[in-house]
Short mmCIF file of C-alpha atoms in Angstrom, two decimals:
data_model
loop_
_atom_site.label_atom_id
_atom_site.label_comp_id
_atom_site.label_asym_id
_atom_site.label_seq_id
_atom_site.Cartn_x
_atom_site.Cartn_y
_atom_site.Cartn_z
CA UNK A 1 21.30 -20.39 -8.74
CA UNK A 2 24.49 -21.77 -10.25
CA UNK A 3 27.36 -23.81 -8.88
CA UNK A 4 30.52 -22.00 -7.76
CA UNK A 5 33.10 -21.60 -10.49
CA UNK A 6 36.46 -20.60 -8.87
CA UNK A 7 38.95 -23.48 -9.04
CA UNK A 8 41.85 -21.99 -7.11
CA UNK A 9 43.58 -25.19 -5.95
CA UNK A 10 46.21 -26.33 -8.44
CA UNK A 11 47.42 -29.52 -6.76
CA UNK A 12 46.13 -33.10 -6.81
CA UNK A 13 42.65 -33.73 -8.21
CA UNK A 14 39.77 -34.86 -6.01
CA UNK A 15 40.43 -38.49 -5.03
CA UNK A 16 36.70 -39.25 -4.96
CA UNK A 17 35.54 -38.00 -8.36
CA UNK A 18 38.76 -37.06 -10.19
CA UNK A 19 37.83 -33.41 -10.81
CA UNK A 20 40.83 -31.03 -10.67
CA UNK A 21 40.84 -27.80 -8.71
CA UNK A 22 38.60 -26.86 -5.83
CA UNK A 23 38.53 -24.43 -2.92
CA UNK A 24 40.88 -24.48 0.05
CA UNK A 25 39.02 -24.96 3.32
CA UNK A 26 41.78 -25.59 5.86
CA UNK A 27 45.55 -25.59 5.49
CA UNK A 28 48.25 -26.54 8.01
CA UNK A 29 51.89 -26.80 6.98
CA UNK A 30 52.91 -29.55 9.40
CA UNK A 31 50.94 -32.04 11.50
CA UNK A 32 51.72 -35.47 13.00
CA UNK A 33 50.82 -38.19 10.51
CA UNK A 34 49.31 -40.22 13.37
CA UNK A 35 47.38 -39.01 16.40
CA UNK A 36 46.59 -42.31 18.10
CA UNK A 37 49.80 -44.32 17.95
CA UNK A 38 50.94 -45.19 21.46
CA UNK A 39 54.09 -43.18 22.18
CA UNK A 40 56.16 -44.72 24.99
CA UNK A 41 58.55 -41.80 25.48
CA UNK A 42 58.39 -38.03 25.09
CA UNK A 43 61.28 -38.18 22.64
CA UNK A 44 59.47 -40.71 20.44
CA UNK A 45 56.33 -38.57 20.52
CA UNK A 46 58.15 -35.40 19.49
CA UNK A 47 59.99 -37.05 16.62
CA UNK A 48 57.00 -38.76 14.99
CA UNK A 49 56.78 -38.28 11.21
CA UNK A 50 54.90 -35.19 10.09
CA UNK A 51 52.69 -34.50 7.09
CA UNK A 52 50.53 -31.57 6.01
CA UNK A 53 46.89 -30.60 5.57
CA UNK A 54 45.38 -29.07 2.46
CA UNK A 55 41.67 -29.79 2.89
CA UNK A 56 40.03 -28.81 -0.39
CA UNK A 57 36.34 -28.65 -1.24
CA UNK A 58 35.63 -30.28 -4.60
CA UNK A 59 33.24 -28.25 -6.74
CA UNK A 60 32.18 -31.43 -8.52
CA UNK A 61 31.14 -33.96 -5.87
CA UNK A 62 31.19 -31.79 -2.73
CA UNK A 63 33.73 -33.94 -0.89
CA UNK A 64 36.39 -32.26 1.20
CA UNK A 65 39.68 -34.14 1.10
CA UNK A 66 43.25 -33.63 2.21
CA UNK A 67 45.01 -33.33 -1.13
CA UNK A 68 48.37 -33.65 0.69
CA UNK A 69 47.46 -36.90 2.46
CA UNK A 70 50.60 -39.06 2.72
CA UNK A 71 49.23 -42.59 2.60
CA UNK A 72 52.76 -44.02 2.43
CA UNK A 73 53.46 -42.65 5.92
CA UNK A 74 50.51 -44.35 7.59
CA UNK A 75 51.51 -47.11 9.98
CA UNK A 76 48.38 -48.66 11.48
CA UNK A 77 49.36 -51.47 13.82
CA UNK A 78 48.51 -52.99 17.18
CA UNK A 79 50.03 -49.79 18.66
CA UNK A 80 47.16 -47.73 17.24
CA UNK A 81 44.95 -47.07 20.27
CA UNK A 82 41.78 -45.15 19.44
CA UNK A 83 39.22 -47.04 21.52
CA UNK A 84 36.61 -44.91 23.28
CA UNK A 85 35.02 -47.90 24.98
CA UNK A 86 36.43 -46.98 28.41
CA UNK A 87 34.03 -44.03 28.61
CA UNK A 88 30.68 -44.99 30.13
CA UNK A 89 29.00 -42.36 27.96
CA UNK A 90 30.44 -43.75 24.75
CA UNK A 91 29.92 -47.37 25.75
CA UNK A 92 26.22 -46.72 26.39
CA UNK A 93 25.95 -45.06 22.98
CA UNK A 94 27.81 -47.84 21.12
CA UNK A 95 25.80 -50.56 22.87
CA UNK A 96 22.58 -48.80 21.88
CA UNK A 97 23.72 -48.57 18.26
CA UNK A 98 24.61 -52.28 18.16
CA UNK A 99 21.22 -53.17 19.62
CA UNK A 100 19.40 -50.94 17.12
CA UNK A 101 21.20 -52.33 14.08
CA UNK A 102 20.62 -55.92 15.18
CA UNK A 103 16.95 -55.30 15.91
CA UNK A 104 16.13 -53.09 12.91
CA UNK A 105 17.78 -55.42 10.39
CA UNK A 106 16.75 -58.69 12.10
CA UNK A 107 20.32 -59.87 12.62
CA UNK A 108 19.59 -62.08 15.64
CA UNK A 109 21.52 -65.32 15.20
CA UNK A 110 22.98 -64.19 11.87
CA UNK A 111 26.52 -63.44 10.65
CA UNK A 112 27.83 -59.87 10.59
CA UNK A 113 31.14 -58.79 9.07
CA UNK A 114 32.64 -55.70 10.73
CA UNK A 115 35.21 -54.10 8.42
CA UNK A 116 37.83 -52.05 10.26
CA UNK A 117 36.96 -53.55 13.64
CA UNK A 118 39.97 -52.01 15.40
CA UNK A 119 40.23 -53.42 18.90
CA UNK A 120 37.04 -55.47 18.40
CA UNK A 121 34.98 -53.51 20.91
CA UNK A 122 31.97 -52.99 18.65
CA UNK A 123 32.10 -56.55 17.34
CA UNK A 124 31.75 -57.73 20.92
CA UNK A 125 28.74 -55.42 21.37
CA UNK A 126 27.09 -56.74 18.19
CA UNK A 127 27.44 -60.27 19.54
CA UNK A 128 26.05 -59.13 22.86
CA UNK A 129 23.08 -57.59 21.04
CA UNK A 130 22.18 -60.96 19.53
CA UNK A 131 24.20 -61.44 16.35
CA UNK A 132 25.01 -65.12 16.03
CA UNK A 133 28.55 -64.64 14.72
CA UNK A 134 30.63 -61.50 14.16
CA UNK A 135 33.69 -61.47 11.93
CA UNK A 136 35.97 -58.73 13.29
CA UNK A 137 38.12 -57.85 10.28
CA UNK A 138 41.08 -55.52 10.78
CA UNK A 139 44.79 -55.99 9.99
CA UNK A 140 45.61 -54.58 13.44
CA UNK A 141 43.16 -56.63 15.52
CA UNK A 142 45.07 -58.17 18.44
CA UNK A 143 43.76 -61.14 20.47
CA UNK A 144 45.63 -59.95 23.55
CA UNK A 145 44.15 -56.45 23.32
CA UNK A 146 40.69 -57.93 22.58
CA UNK A 147 40.80 -59.53 25.99
CA UNK A 148 38.58 -62.37 27.15
CA UNK A 149 37.63 -64.48 24.11
CA UNK A 150 34.03 -64.50 22.92
CA UNK A 151 33.07 -67.63 20.99
CA UNK A 152 30.70 -65.54 18.86
CA UNK A 153 33.45 -63.16 17.68
CA UNK A 154 36.00 -64.36 15.13
CA UNK A 155 39.10 -62.16 14.83
CA UNK A 156 40.31 -61.76 11.23
CA UNK A 157 43.69 -59.94 11.15
CA UNK A 158 43.45 -58.94 7.48
CA UNK A 159 42.22 -56.01 5.38
CA UNK A 160 39.05 -56.01 3.31
CA UNK A 161 39.59 -56.24 -0.43
CA UNK A 162 38.28 -57.59 -3.72
CA UNK A 163 39.27 -61.08 -2.64
CA UNK A 164 37.14 -61.02 0.53
CA UNK A 165 34.41 -63.66 0.27
CA UNK A 166 31.03 -62.31 1.39
CA UNK A 167 28.79 -65.26 0.49
CA UNK A 168 28.22 -66.26 4.12
CA UNK A 169 27.64 -62.74 5.45
CA UNK A 170 24.17 -61.45 6.37
CA UNK A 171 25.21 -57.84 7.07
CA UNK A 172 28.27 -55.62 6.87
CA UNK A 173 29.07 -53.04 9.55
CA UNK A 174 31.74 -50.38 9.17
CA UNK A 175 32.42 -47.67 11.72
CA UNK A 176 34.94 -44.85 11.25
CA UNK A 177 36.69 -46.44 8.30
CA UNK A 178 35.77 -44.41 5.21
CA UNK A 179 37.32 -41.20 6.52
CA UNK A 180 40.67 -43.02 6.75
CA UNK A 181 40.59 -44.16 3.12
CA UNK A 182 41.96 -41.88 0.41
CA UNK A 183 39.39 -43.14 -2.11
CA UNK A 184 36.38 -44.37 -0.11
CA UNK A 185 34.41 -44.80 -3.33
CA UNK A 186 36.80 -47.55 -4.42
CA UNK A 187 36.23 -49.42 -1.15
CA UNK A 188 32.45 -49.12 -1.49
CA UNK A 189 32.52 -50.26 -5.11
CA UNK A 190 34.57 -53.32 -4.10
CA UNK A 191 32.01 -54.04 -1.40
CA UNK A 192 29.18 -53.61 -3.90
CA UNK A 193 30.83 -56.11 -6.28
CA UNK A 194 31.23 -58.59 -3.45
CA UNK A 195 27.52 -58.31 -2.63
CA UNK A 196 26.28 -58.73 -6.19
CA UNK A 197 23.19 -60.91 -6.12
CA UNK A 198 22.70 -60.33 -2.36
CA UNK A 199 20.05 -57.56 -2.33
CA UNK A 200 19.00 -58.30 1.24
CA UNK A 201 22.43 -57.71 2.86
CA UNK A 202 22.48 -54.31 4.61
CA UNK A 203 25.62 -52.21 4.79
CA UNK A 204 25.60 -50.25 8.06
CA UNK A 205 28.12 -47.44 8.31
CA UNK A 206 29.04 -44.74 10.81
CA UNK A 207 31.33 -41.86 9.88
CA UNK A 208 31.98 -38.28 11.04
CA UNK A 209 29.54 -35.69 9.69
CA UNK A 210 31.45 -32.74 8.25
CA UNK A 211 28.56 -30.28 8.38
CA UNK A 212 29.01 -29.90 12.13
CA UNK A 213 32.77 -29.38 11.70
CA UNK A 214 32.11 -26.53 9.28
CA UNK A 215 29.37 -24.97 11.42
CA UNK A 216 31.39 -25.01 14.65
CA UNK A 217 34.77 -24.15 13.15
CA UNK A 218 35.92 -27.41 14.73
CA UNK A 219 39.58 -27.27 13.65
CA UNK A 220 40.36 -29.91 16.30
CA UNK A 221 38.40 -32.43 14.19
CA UNK A 222 40.71 -32.07 11.17
CA UNK A 223 43.86 -34.20 11.21
CA UNK A 224 46.06 -36.28 8.97
CA UNK A 225 44.47 -39.70 9.56
CA UNK A 226 41.14 -38.36 8.32
CA UNK A 227 41.84 -37.77 4.66
CA UNK A 228 38.26 -36.96 3.66
CA UNK A 229 35.34 -35.08 5.22
CA UNK A 230 31.78 -35.71 4.06
CA UNK A 231 28.52 -34.00 4.92
CA UNK A 232 25.42 -36.17 5.16
CA UNK A 233 24.35 -35.21 1.62
CA UNK A 234 27.77 -36.03 0.15
CA UNK A 235 27.93 -39.33 2.05
CA UNK A 236 24.57 -40.35 0.59
CA UNK A 237 25.77 -39.41 -2.90
CA UNK A 238 28.99 -41.42 -2.40
CA UNK A 239 27.02 -44.56 -1.49
CA UNK A 240 24.51 -44.22 -4.30
CA UNK A 241 27.24 -43.55 -6.87
CA UNK A 242 28.93 -46.78 -5.68
CA UNK A 243 25.78 -48.77 -6.45
CA UNK A 244 23.93 -48.77 -3.13
CA UNK A 245 20.39 -47.71 -2.36
CA UNK A 246 20.49 -45.59 0.80
CA UNK A 247 17.58 -46.44 3.08
CA UNK A 248 18.44 -43.90 5.76
CA UNK A 249 21.11 -41.37 6.69
CA UNK A 250 20.63 -40.03 10.19
CA UNK A 251 22.70 -37.86 12.49
CA UNK A 252 23.79 -39.19 15.87
CA UNK A 253 25.99 -38.47 18.89
CA UNK A 254 25.18 -34.76 19.13
CA UNK A 255 25.25 -34.57 15.32
CA UNK A 256 28.92 -35.58 15.25
CA UNK A 257 28.27 -38.79 13.29
CA UNK A 258 26.09 -39.86 10.40
CA UNK A 259 24.68 -43.38 10.14
CA UNK A 260 24.23 -44.56 6.57
CA UNK A 261 22.16 -47.71 6.11
CA UNK A 262 22.08 -49.03 2.56
CA UNK A 263 21.34 -52.05 0.39
CA UNK A 264 23.36 -53.25 -2.65
CA UNK A 265 20.49 -52.75 -5.09
CA UNK A 266 21.64 -49.77 -7.19
CA UNK A 267 24.06 -49.39 -10.08
CA UNK A 268 27.42 -47.58 -9.97
CA UNK A 269 27.54 -44.16 -11.64
CA UNK A 270 29.60 -40.96 -11.43
CA UNK A 271 29.19 -38.82 -8.32
CA UNK A 272 27.19 -35.64 -8.74
CA UNK A 273 25.86 -33.06 -6.32
CA UNK A 274 23.23 -30.41 -6.96
CA UNK A 275 24.24 -26.80 -7.60
CA UNK A 276 22.28 -25.72 -4.53
CA UNK A 277 24.14 -28.17 -2.28
CA UNK A 278 27.49 -27.02 -3.67
CA UNK A 279 26.67 -23.36 -3.12
CA UNK A 280 25.72 -24.20 0.47
CA UNK A 281 28.99 -26.04 1.02
CA UNK A 282 31.02 -23.08 -0.27
CA UNK A 283 29.15 -20.80 2.12
CA UNK A 284 29.71 -23.18 5.03
CA UNK A 285 33.42 -23.46 4.21
CA UNK A 286 33.75 -19.68 4.43
CA UNK A 287 32.01 -19.75 7.80
CA UNK A 288 34.36 -22.50 8.98
CA UNK A 289 37.40 -20.33 8.42
CA UNK A 290 35.88 -17.47 10.42
CA UNK A 291 34.55 -19.69 13.19
CA UNK A 292 37.82 -21.64 13.52
CA UNK A 293 39.81 -18.42 13.93
CA UNK A 294 37.36 -17.21 16.58
CA UNK A 295 37.40 -20.53 18.46
CA UNK A 296 41.19 -20.71 18.51
CA UNK A 297 41.59 -17.12 19.67
CA UNK A 298 39.06 -17.51 22.48
CA UNK A 299 40.52 -20.79 23.73
CA UNK A 300 44.10 -19.48 23.64
CA UNK A 301 43.07 -16.53 25.83
CA UNK A 302 41.25 -18.81 28.28
CA UNK A 303 44.24 -21.13 28.63
CA UNK A 304 46.71 -18.26 29.07
CA UNK A 305 44.51 -16.63 31.70
CA UNK A 306 44.05 -19.77 33.79
CA UNK A 307 47.69 -20.84 33.43
CA UNK A 308 48.77 -17.74 35.38
CA UNK A 309 47.11 -18.98 38.56
CA UNK A 310 46.56 -22.73 38.20
CA UNK A 311 47.15 -25.96 36.36
CA UNK A 312 45.64 -26.45 32.89
CA UNK A 313 44.93 -29.94 31.56
CA UNK A 314 43.11 -31.36 28.55
CA UNK A 315 40.61 -34.22 28.89
CA UNK A 316 40.96 -36.55 25.90
CA UNK A 317 44.23 -37.54 24.26
CA UNK A 318 43.00 -38.90 20.94
CA UNK A 319 42.92 -37.20 17.57
CA UNK A 320 40.99 -34.19 18.85
CA UNK A 321 43.48 -33.59 21.66
CA UNK A 322 46.47 -34.00 19.37
CA UNK A 323 45.05 -31.61 16.75
CA UNK A 324 44.07 -29.08 19.41
CA UNK A 325 47.48 -29.03 21.08
CA UNK A 326 49.20 -28.69 17.72
CA UNK A 327 46.96 -25.75 16.77
CA UNK A 328 47.82 -23.93 20.02
CA UNK A 329 51.39 -23.43 18.88
CA UNK A 330 53.59 -21.96 21.65
CA UNK A 331 50.58 -21.75 24.00
CA UNK A 332 50.57 -25.56 24.17
CA UNK A 333 53.40 -25.20 26.67
CA UNK A 334 50.85 -23.76 29.12
CA UNK A 335 49.02 -27.10 29.16
CA UNK A 336 50.48 -29.28 31.90
CA UNK A 337 49.13 -32.70 30.92
CA UNK A 338 46.38 -34.63 29.18
CA UNK A 339 43.86 -36.83 30.99
CA UNK A 340 42.41 -39.96 29.39
CA UNK A 341 40.17 -42.71 30.77
CA UNK A 342 41.73 -45.36 28.49
CA UNK A 343 44.10 -47.32 30.77
CA UNK A 344 46.22 -48.38 27.79
CA UNK A 345 47.27 -44.73 27.36
CA UNK A 346 48.17 -43.89 30.95
CA UNK A 347 51.83 -42.90 31.19
CA UNK A 348 52.19 -42.52 27.42
CA UNK A 349 52.72 -39.30 25.44
CA UNK A 350 50.82 -37.25 22.87
CA UNK A 351 52.16 -37.50 19.32
CA UNK A 352 53.88 -34.32 18.19
CA UNK A 353 53.89 -32.23 21.36
CA UNK A 354 55.03 -34.88 23.85
CA UNK A 355 52.51 -34.01 26.57
CA UNK A 356 52.21 -36.78 29.13
CA UNK A 357 48.91 -38.69 29.31
CA UNK A 358 47.62 -39.38 32.82
CA UNK A 359 44.73 -41.35 34.29
CA UNK A 360 41.95 -39.27 35.91
CA UNK A 361 43.12 -40.42 39.37
CA UNK A 362 46.22 -38.24 38.94
CA UNK A 363 44.03 -35.17 39.52
CA UNK A 364 43.46 -36.22 43.12
CA UNK A 365 47.16 -35.61 43.82
CA UNK A 366 47.65 -32.57 41.59
CA UNK A 367 44.40 -30.66 41.14
CA UNK A 368 43.58 -28.74 37.97
CA UNK A 369 42.48 -25.14 37.73
CA UNK A 370 41.09 -25.47 34.19
CA UNK A 371 40.09 -28.62 32.32
CA UNK A 372 39.50 -28.35 28.57
CA UNK A 373 37.26 -31.21 27.39
CA UNK A 374 37.91 -32.28 23.83
CA UNK A 375 34.31 -33.38 23.28
CA UNK A 376 31.18 -31.77 24.76
CA UNK A 377 29.36 -35.12 24.72
CA UNK A 378 31.40 -36.15 27.77
CA UNK A 379 30.88 -33.00 29.87
CA UNK A 380 28.56 -34.62 32.44
CA UNK A 381 30.84 -37.63 32.81
CA UNK A 382 33.90 -35.40 33.18
CA UNK A 383 32.17 -33.05 35.61
CA UNK A 384 31.29 -36.02 37.81
CA UNK A 385 34.93 -37.12 37.86
CA UNK A 386 36.15 -33.59 38.59
CA UNK A 387 33.72 -33.19 41.49
CA UNK A 388 35.25 -36.32 42.97
CA UNK A 389 38.93 -35.79 42.12
CA UNK A 390 39.48 -32.06 41.59
CA UNK A 391 36.63 -30.05 43.14
CA UNK A 392 36.50 -26.46 42.03
CA UNK A 393 38.18 -27.02 38.66
CA UNK A 394 36.72 -24.92 35.88
CA UNK A 395 35.59 -26.86 32.81
CA UNK A 396 35.34 -25.78 29.19
CA UNK A 397 34.31 -28.06 26.34
CA UNK A 398 35.20 -27.51 22.71
CA UNK A 399 32.23 -26.72 20.50
CA UNK A 400 29.83 -24.05 19.37
CA UNK A 401 28.66 -23.29 22.92
CA UNK A 402 32.09 -23.22 24.52
CA UNK A 403 32.28 -21.33 27.80
CA UNK A 404 34.15 -21.76 31.08
CA UNK A 405 31.98 -23.44 33.70
CA UNK A 406 32.91 -23.56 37.36
#
């Protein structure tokens, strides 16, 4: 068995390994550059800057990256609202992860640095799980948005870089950061340099697992903020090439995420992936294109059918909801509104399309005929809310087993 040879893509080389060429996986001419910026007016939402997607599979390292990623257009700030912590389902999951990492790596009473802490939600959970001190590092972290102060959590409104001092850190956590970085290998190598001589400091990372995206044809999980897409095997290779020894790489959250737990005990080297893994990725990329077309066609028909006799709403206004609405094209007009449990988004608007975001309570006054859930993990939670607020609404969740449920 030999590695695939076609190198059809003629644009920018792979940002992870530098190899030119590759195979186009997913291409969209225009998309909002941000999905989770809070848009106060419909006009502001519709006029947000746009970029493009050219997600290309590298035949060298196996990474899939958006070769048209416009890093200069990114504007992360305190207005970037991507917290999922207002969902009971997600909060239970995140609390369990914090407890597991603290227990498994004996971090009780010790200092943890969280890189890319966002709103600080997970830092608070790490402290609650027993970490003695958590350094919540993020240039957009906002004390007001963080809420009630926690003496164990120190907010650091700055980015991680080569100058970050790690001598007093006992562990590093990083959730949903690497997929936002054009060259995640550079970040990991900087982290490895900072941990030189600290072989006992674990690096604990969560990131989206691209194998599920390919298998499901999950086009709604591909958007401009995420400039790279890594399967579990490629993620492991990225860490080991950066000089880490991967102790475990496990799937979580209905296989949507991969948890990589590693120690800084290896030596940096070039990325490489086996021929067999590359052949499998090419096959899965072909299946993605077919599955994505099927998913979009089926969902468009379901929305059009239900819009003739009732109100159609989406549940979930984040990146998935934004990407999904954009992919619908003209059919997006058949969607009346978007529901989100995050109170900081109520009354705001979806980037690009300008759909209004409403709190779940709005369904009690204006019932829905069809609710399209952006993530199947939340189906039971959403169904419970619908039974209370909009009895009789049909529910469909995006994913491989999508079907309309009454």
